[in-house]
Amino acid sequence: MDLIVTAAGDGWQARHGDRSWRAAVGRGGIRVEKAEGDGVSPVGRWPIRTVYYRADRIAKPASPFPTRVIAELDGWCDDPAHADYNRPVTRPFPASHEEMRRQDELYDIVVVLGHNDDPPVPGAGSAIFLHIARPDYAPTEGCAALAKDDLLAFLADAQPGTHLEFRATA
């Protein structure tokens, strides 16, 4: 059973079985066309690779997926010209990258999805994560986001083989 993310009224929702939660997606919405930096959440069904979490802020989430602590120097390369594009890296890092240990709470839980990672194709779009939503569910850079308690509930209910699927229509 997958986590299905679709439009819902004037916003977005994520459904898993008989449960549904308010969600946030990329500022470009959910679309088939995906390019580097467009803020689009890409239509498709993406496997869940790994769950990262901030052990200094939350307990280890219940999850059937590989789970690891976000370390102080963890980053994620988002430079399509670098050999480590769409891969975890250690900071300091010479190329463009995200800091995984953010000051805000958005990455207190980060679920890495298998989008453009096997192998990464430069320019086809950086990594897509499922992470904690802003309180107002403001758009992401292309990721999916849920409230922290909803994300924890999903992870606890998920099974091995669960994917996240972005659908352009319900």
Short mmCIF file of C-alpha atoms in Angstrom, two decimals:
data_model
loop_
_atom_site.label_atom_id
_atom_site.label_comp_id
_atom_site.label_asym_id
_atom_site.label_seq_id
_atom_site.Cartn_x
_atom_site.Cartn_y
_atom_site.Cartn_z
CA MET A 1 0.00 0.00 0.00
CA ASP A 2 1.54 3.28 -1.16
CA LEU A 3 1.37 6.84 0.11
CA ILE A 4 -0.57 8.63 -2.66
CA VAL A 5 -0.14 12.42 -2.92
CA THR A 6 -2.78 14.28 -4.96
CA ALA A 7 -4.65 17.57 -5.23
CA ALA A 8 -7.47 18.06 -2.71
CA GLY A 9 -9.63 21.16 -3.13
CA ASP A 10 -7.28 24.12 -3.15
CA GLY A 11 -4.46 22.16 -1.49
CA TRP A 12 -2.86 18.72 -1.38
CA GLN A 13 -3.40 15.50 0.51
CA ALA A 14 -1.54 12.26 1.16
CA ARG A 15 -3.51 9.01 1.48
CA HIS A 16 -2.27 5.75 2.93
CA GLY A 17 -4.96 3.09 3.08
CA ASP A 18 -7.98 4.56 4.84
CA ARG A 19 -6.00 7.45 6.34
CA SER A 20 -5.43 10.83 4.75
CA TRP A 21 -3.50 13.88 5.81
CA ARG A 22 -3.01 17.43 4.59
CA ALA A 23 0.22 17.68 2.60
CA ALA A 24 2.51 20.16 0.87
CA VAL A 25 4.18 19.65 -2.51
CA GLY A 26 6.51 21.64 -4.73
CA ARG A 27 5.76 25.24 -5.63
CA GLY A 28 5.30 24.04 -9.24
CA GLY A 29 2.64 21.49 -8.21
CA ILE A 30 2.62 17.87 -9.34
CA ARG A 31 3.51 17.51 -13.02
CA VAL A 32 4.96 15.07 -15.52
CA GLU A 33 7.57 17.52 -16.79
CA LYS A 34 10.50 17.80 -14.37
CA ALA A 35 13.67 19.88 -14.73
CA GLU A 36 16.39 20.97 -12.37
CA GLY A 37 15.25 23.74 -10.02
CA ASP A 38 11.63 23.92 -11.26
CA GLY A 39 10.04 23.22 -7.87
CA VAL A 40 7.86 20.49 -9.38
CA SER A 41 6.91 17.32 -7.51
CA PRO A 42 7.31 14.70 -10.26
CA VAL A 43 4.42 12.44 -11.28
CA GLY A 44 5.52 8.89 -10.58
CA ARG A 45 5.87 6.15 -8.00
CA TRP A 46 9.08 6.45 -6.00
CA PRO A 47 10.52 3.81 -3.63
CA ILE A 48 11.45 4.78 -0.11
CA ARG A 49 15.20 4.39 0.33
CA THR A 50 16.14 5.62 3.81
CA VAL A 51 14.73 7.53 6.77
CA TYR A 52 17.01 10.11 8.39
CA TYR A 53 16.17 11.79 11.71
CA ARG A 54 17.55 14.30 14.23
CA ALA A 55 18.27 12.21 17.34
CA ASP A 56 18.88 15.39 19.33
CA ARG A 57 15.26 16.45 18.68
CA ILE A 58 13.14 13.30 18.29
CA ALA A 59 13.22 9.61 19.12
CA LYS A 60 14.01 7.12 16.39
CA PRO A 61 10.87 6.82 14.24
CA ALA A 62 9.15 3.45 14.02
CA SER A 63 9.71 2.41 10.42
CA PRO A 64 10.32 -0.67 8.28
CA PHE A 65 12.94 1.22 6.26
CA PRO A 66 16.66 1.65 6.90
CA THR A 67 16.94 4.48 9.44
CA ARG A 68 19.92 6.59 10.42
CA VAL A 69 20.73 9.63 12.52
CA ILE A 70 21.48 12.93 10.77
CA ALA A 71 25.03 13.83 11.80
CA GLU A 72 26.30 17.37 12.29
CA LEU A 73 28.19 17.42 8.98
CA ASP A 74 25.65 15.59 6.78
CA GLY A 75 24.78 17.20 3.48
CA TRP A 76 23.18 16.24 0.17
CA CYS A 77 24.81 17.20 -3.15
CA ASP A 78 22.46 19.08 -5.49
CA ASP A 79 25.07 20.13 -8.06
CA PRO A 80 24.33 18.31 -11.36
CA ALA A 81 27.92 18.89 -12.51
CA HIS A 82 29.45 17.07 -9.51
CA ALA A 83 30.18 13.32 -9.37
CA ASP A 84 28.25 13.08 -6.05
CA TYR A 85 25.05 14.62 -7.48
CA ASN A 86 21.96 13.33 -5.66
CA ARG A 87 24.08 11.60 -3.04
CA PRO A 88 24.72 12.16 0.66
CA VAL A 89 27.96 14.02 1.33
CA THR A 90 29.99 15.23 4.29
CA ARG A 91 30.38 18.97 4.85
CA PRO A 92 32.30 21.07 4.22
CA PHE A 93 31.70 20.15 0.62
CA PRO A 94 33.07 22.04 -2.41
CA ALA A 95 29.95 21.83 -4.60
CA SER A 96 26.38 23.03 -4.09
CA HIS A 97 24.59 21.01 -1.42
CA GLU A 98 21.83 21.06 1.16
CA GLU A 99 22.56 20.93 4.87
CA MET A 100 20.66 17.98 6.28
CA ARG A 101 20.93 19.26 9.86
CA ARG A 102 18.78 22.35 9.43
CA GLN A 103 18.05 24.99 12.06
CA ASP A 104 14.30 24.71 11.47
CA GLU A 105 12.35 21.48 12.04
CA LEU A 106 11.67 20.58 8.38
CA TYR A 107 14.42 17.97 8.24
CA ASP A 108 13.99 16.53 11.72
CA ILE A 109 12.65 13.57 9.72
CA VAL A 110 13.71 13.12 6.09
CA VAL A 111 12.53 10.21 3.97
CA VAL A 112 14.74 9.79 0.90
CA LEU A 113 12.82 8.73 -2.20
CA GLY A 114 14.28 6.87 -5.17
CA HIS A 115 13.90 9.72 -7.67
CA ASN A 116 16.75 10.22 -10.18
CA ASP A 117 19.18 8.24 -8.07
CA ASP A 118 19.89 4.92 -9.80
CA PRO A 119 21.94 6.32 -11.46
CA PRO A 120 21.49 10.08 -11.12
CA VAL A 121 21.05 11.88 -14.44
CA PRO A 122 22.41 15.44 -14.31
CA GLY A 123 19.66 17.99 -14.89
CA ALA A 124 16.77 15.51 -14.43
CA GLY A 125 15.98 16.88 -10.99
CA SER A 126 17.64 16.71 -7.60
CA ALA A 127 16.64 14.35 -4.84
CA ILE A 128 13.01 14.29 -3.72
CA PHE A 129 12.32 13.86 -0.02
CA LEU A 130 9.30 13.40 2.20
CA HIS A 131 9.84 15.66 5.19
CA ILE A 132 8.06 17.74 7.84
CA ALA A 133 5.77 20.48 6.51
CA ARG A 134 5.93 24.12 7.51
CA PRO A 135 3.07 25.07 9.87
CA ASP A 136 1.24 26.82 7.01
CA TYR A 137 1.94 23.97 4.52
CA ALA A 138 3.87 26.37 2.29
CA PRO A 139 5.18 24.79 -0.94
CA THR A 140 8.41 22.80 -0.95
CA GLU A 141 11.19 22.81 -3.55
CA GLY A 142 9.63 19.67 -5.11
CA CYS A 143 9.39 17.38 -2.11
CA ALA A 144 6.31 16.13 -0.28
CA ALA A 145 5.74 17.25 3.30
CA LEU A 146 3.42 16.25 6.14
CA ALA A 147 2.93 17.49 9.68
CA LYS A 148 5.41 15.78 12.01
CA ASP A 149 2.81 13.61 13.77
CA ASP A 150 1.29 12.60 10.43
CA LEU A 151 4.70 11.67 9.02
CA LEU A 152 5.45 9.60 12.12
CA ALA A 153 2.05 7.86 11.81
CA PHE A 154 2.69 7.06 8.15
CA LEU A 155 6.16 5.64 8.86
CA ALA A 156 4.79 3.47 11.67
CA ASP A 157 2.03 2.09 9.37
CA ALA A 158 4.17 1.63 6.24
CA GLN A 159 5.35 -1.78 5.11
CA PRO A 160 8.50 -2.83 3.27
CA GLY A 161 7.93 -2.06 -0.39
CA THR A 162 5.76 1.00 0.29
CA HIS A 163 6.35 3.79 -2.24
CA LEU A 164 5.36 7.44 -2.43
CA GLU A 165 3.33 8.19 -5.53
CA PHE A 166 2.69 11.69 -6.86
CA ARG A 167 -0.49 11.73 -8.99
CA ALA A 168 -1.48 14.71 -11.10
CA THR A 169 -5.17 13.91 -10.49
CA ALA A 170 -7.01 12.05 -7.75
#
